[in-house]
PDB file of C-alpha atoms in Angstrom:
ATOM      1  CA  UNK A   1       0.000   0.000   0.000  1.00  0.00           C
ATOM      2  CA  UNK A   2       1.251   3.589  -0.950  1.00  0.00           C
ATOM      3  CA  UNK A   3      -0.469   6.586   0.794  1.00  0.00           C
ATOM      4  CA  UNK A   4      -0.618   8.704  -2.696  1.00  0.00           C
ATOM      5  CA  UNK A   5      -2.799  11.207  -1.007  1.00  0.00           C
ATOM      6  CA  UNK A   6      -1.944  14.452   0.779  1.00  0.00           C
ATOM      7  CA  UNK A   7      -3.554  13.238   4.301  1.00  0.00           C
ATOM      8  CA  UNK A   8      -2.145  10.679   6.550  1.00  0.00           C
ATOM      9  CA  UNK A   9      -4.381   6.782   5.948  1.00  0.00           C
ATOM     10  CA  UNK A  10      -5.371   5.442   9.140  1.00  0.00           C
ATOM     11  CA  UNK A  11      -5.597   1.336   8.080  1.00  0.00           C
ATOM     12  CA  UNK A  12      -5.807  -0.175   5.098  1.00  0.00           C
ATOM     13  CA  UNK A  13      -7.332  -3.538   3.820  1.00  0.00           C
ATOM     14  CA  UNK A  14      -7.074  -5.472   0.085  1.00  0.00           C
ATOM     15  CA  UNK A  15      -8.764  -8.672  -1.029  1.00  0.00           C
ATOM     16  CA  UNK A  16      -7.725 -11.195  -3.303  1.00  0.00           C
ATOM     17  CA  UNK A  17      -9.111 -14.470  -4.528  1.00  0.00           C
ATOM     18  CA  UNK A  18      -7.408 -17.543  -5.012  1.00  0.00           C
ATOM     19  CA  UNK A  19      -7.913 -20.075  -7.354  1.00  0.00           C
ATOM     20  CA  UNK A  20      -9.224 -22.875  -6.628  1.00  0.00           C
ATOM     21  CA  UNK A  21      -6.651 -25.445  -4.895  1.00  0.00           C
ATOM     22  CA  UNK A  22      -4.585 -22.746  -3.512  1.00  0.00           C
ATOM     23  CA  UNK A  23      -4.844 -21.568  -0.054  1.00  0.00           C
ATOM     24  CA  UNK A  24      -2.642 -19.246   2.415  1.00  0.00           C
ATOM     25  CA  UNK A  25       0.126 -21.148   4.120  1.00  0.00           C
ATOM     26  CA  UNK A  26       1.748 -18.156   6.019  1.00  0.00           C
ATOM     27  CA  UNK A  27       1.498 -14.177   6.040  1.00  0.00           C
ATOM     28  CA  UNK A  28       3.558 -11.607   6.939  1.00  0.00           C
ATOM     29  CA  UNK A  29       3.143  -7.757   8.288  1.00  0.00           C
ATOM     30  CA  UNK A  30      -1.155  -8.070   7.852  1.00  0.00           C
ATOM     31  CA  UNK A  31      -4.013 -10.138   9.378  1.00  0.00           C
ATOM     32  CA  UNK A  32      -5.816 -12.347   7.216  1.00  0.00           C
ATOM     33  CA  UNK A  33      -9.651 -13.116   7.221  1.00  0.00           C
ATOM     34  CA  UNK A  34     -10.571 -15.958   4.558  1.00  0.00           C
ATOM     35  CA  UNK A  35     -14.304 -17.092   3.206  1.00  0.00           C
ATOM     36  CA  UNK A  36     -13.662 -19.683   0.532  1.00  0.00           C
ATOM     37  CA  UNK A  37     -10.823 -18.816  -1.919  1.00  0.00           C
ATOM     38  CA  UNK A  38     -12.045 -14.852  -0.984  1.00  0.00           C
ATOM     39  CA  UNK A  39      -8.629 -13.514   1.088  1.00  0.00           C
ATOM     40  CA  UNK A  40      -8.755 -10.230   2.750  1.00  0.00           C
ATOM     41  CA  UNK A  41      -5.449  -8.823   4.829  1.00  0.00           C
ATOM     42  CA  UNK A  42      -5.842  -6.091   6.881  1.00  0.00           C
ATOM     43  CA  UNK A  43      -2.832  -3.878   8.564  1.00  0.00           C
ATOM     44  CA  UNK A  44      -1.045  -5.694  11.201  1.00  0.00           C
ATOM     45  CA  UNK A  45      -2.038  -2.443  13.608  1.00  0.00           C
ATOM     46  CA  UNK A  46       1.796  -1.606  13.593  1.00  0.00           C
ATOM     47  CA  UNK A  47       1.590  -0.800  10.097  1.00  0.00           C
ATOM     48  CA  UNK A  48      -1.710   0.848   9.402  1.00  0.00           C
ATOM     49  CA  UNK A  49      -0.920   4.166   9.758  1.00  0.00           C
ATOM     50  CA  UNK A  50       0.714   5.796   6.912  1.00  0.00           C
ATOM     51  CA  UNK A  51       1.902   9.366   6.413  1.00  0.00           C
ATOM     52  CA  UNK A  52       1.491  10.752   2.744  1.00  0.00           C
ATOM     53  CA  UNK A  53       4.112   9.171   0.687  1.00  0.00           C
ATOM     54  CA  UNK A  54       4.953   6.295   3.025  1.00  0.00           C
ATOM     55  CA  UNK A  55       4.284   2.523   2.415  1.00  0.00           C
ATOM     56  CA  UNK A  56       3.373  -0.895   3.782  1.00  0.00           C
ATOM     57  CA  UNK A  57       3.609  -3.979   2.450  1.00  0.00           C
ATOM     58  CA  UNK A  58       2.699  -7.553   3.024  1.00  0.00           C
ATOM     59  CA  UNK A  59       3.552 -11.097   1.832  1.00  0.00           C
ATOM     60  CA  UNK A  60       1.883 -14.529   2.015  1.00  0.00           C
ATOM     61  CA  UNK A  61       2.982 -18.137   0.555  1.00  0.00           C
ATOM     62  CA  UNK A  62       0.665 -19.996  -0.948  1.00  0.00           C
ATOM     63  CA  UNK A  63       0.087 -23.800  -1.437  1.00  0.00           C
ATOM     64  CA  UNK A  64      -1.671 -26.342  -3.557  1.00  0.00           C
ATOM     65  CA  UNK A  65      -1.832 -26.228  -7.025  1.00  0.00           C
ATOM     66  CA  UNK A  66      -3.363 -24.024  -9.995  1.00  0.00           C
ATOM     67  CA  UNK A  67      -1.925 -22.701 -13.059  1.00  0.00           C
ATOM     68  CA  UNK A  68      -3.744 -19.450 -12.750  1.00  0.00           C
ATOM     69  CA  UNK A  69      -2.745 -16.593 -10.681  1.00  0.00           C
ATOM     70  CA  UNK A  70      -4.899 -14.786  -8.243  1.00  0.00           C
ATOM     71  CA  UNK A  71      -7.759 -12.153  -8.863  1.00  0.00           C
ATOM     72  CA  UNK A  72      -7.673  -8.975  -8.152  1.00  0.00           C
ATOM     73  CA  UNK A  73      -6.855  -6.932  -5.762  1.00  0.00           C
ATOM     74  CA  UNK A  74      -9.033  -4.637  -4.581  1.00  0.00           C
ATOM     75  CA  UNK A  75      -8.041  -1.594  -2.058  1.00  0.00           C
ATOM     76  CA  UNK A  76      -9.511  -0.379   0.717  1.00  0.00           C
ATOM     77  CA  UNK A  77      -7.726   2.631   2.646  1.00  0.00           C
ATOM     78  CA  UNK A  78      -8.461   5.317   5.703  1.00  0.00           C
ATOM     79  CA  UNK A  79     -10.739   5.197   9.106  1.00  0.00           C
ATOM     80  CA  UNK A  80     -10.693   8.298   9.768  1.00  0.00           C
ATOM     81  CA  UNK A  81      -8.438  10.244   7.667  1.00  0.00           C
ATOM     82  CA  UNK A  82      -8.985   9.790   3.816  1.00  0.00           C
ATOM     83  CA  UNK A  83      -6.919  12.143   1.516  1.00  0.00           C
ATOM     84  CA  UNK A  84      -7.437  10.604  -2.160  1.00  0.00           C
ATOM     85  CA  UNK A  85      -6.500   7.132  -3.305  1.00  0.00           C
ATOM     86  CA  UNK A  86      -4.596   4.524  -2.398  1.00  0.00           C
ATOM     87  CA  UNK A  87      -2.420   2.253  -4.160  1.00  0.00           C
ATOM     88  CA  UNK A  88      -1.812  -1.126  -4.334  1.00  0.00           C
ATOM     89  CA  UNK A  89       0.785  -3.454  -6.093  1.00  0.00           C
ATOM     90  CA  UNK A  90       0.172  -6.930  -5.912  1.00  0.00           C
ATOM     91  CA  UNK A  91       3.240  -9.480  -6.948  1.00  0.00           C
ATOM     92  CA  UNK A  92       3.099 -13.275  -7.027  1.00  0.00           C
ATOM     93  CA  UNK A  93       6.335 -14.986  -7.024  1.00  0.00           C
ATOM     94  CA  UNK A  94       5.730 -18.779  -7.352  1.00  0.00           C
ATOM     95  CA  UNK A  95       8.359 -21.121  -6.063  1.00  0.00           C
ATOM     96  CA  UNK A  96      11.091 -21.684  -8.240  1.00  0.00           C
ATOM     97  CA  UNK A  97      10.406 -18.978 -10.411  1.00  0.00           C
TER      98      UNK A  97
END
């Protein structure tokens, strides 16, 4: 997450679906709440509160199998303190690649 707005973000959440066969084995600097292959990761608390400019990221392992890579992500940023959009760059990096 990049705070590309002008105010500070207080927490930030993005969702992702898997495909089918994959799950989350482990994830790093975010919570996780999961329905089905539906995956959203909040801000670890530490991390949700980002100045203008300033980012967080996070970083999971998946497992199973699946040629296709996961949907989306969408971005939700701000509790209190919304200045414009956020941003949101989403990698996979399969084993061995």
């Amino acid at each position: 997450m990049t705070n590309t707005g002008t105010v500070p973000m207080l927490g930030w959440t993005t969702g992702f679906t898997l495909p089918a066969g994959r799950s989350v084995a482990s994830l790093r600097n975010g919570d996780a709440t999961y329905t089905g292959q539906d995956v959203m990761v909040h801000d670890a608390g530490w991390n949700g509160s980002l100045s203008p400019g300033r980012s967080a990221t996070f970083g999971y392992v998946a497992r199973g199998s699946g040629a296709d890579d996961p949907t989306g992500p969408s971005c939700q940023v701000g509790r209190a303190a919304q200045g414009g959009p956020g941003e949101v760059t989403h990698r996979v990096r399969e084993p061995g690649r």
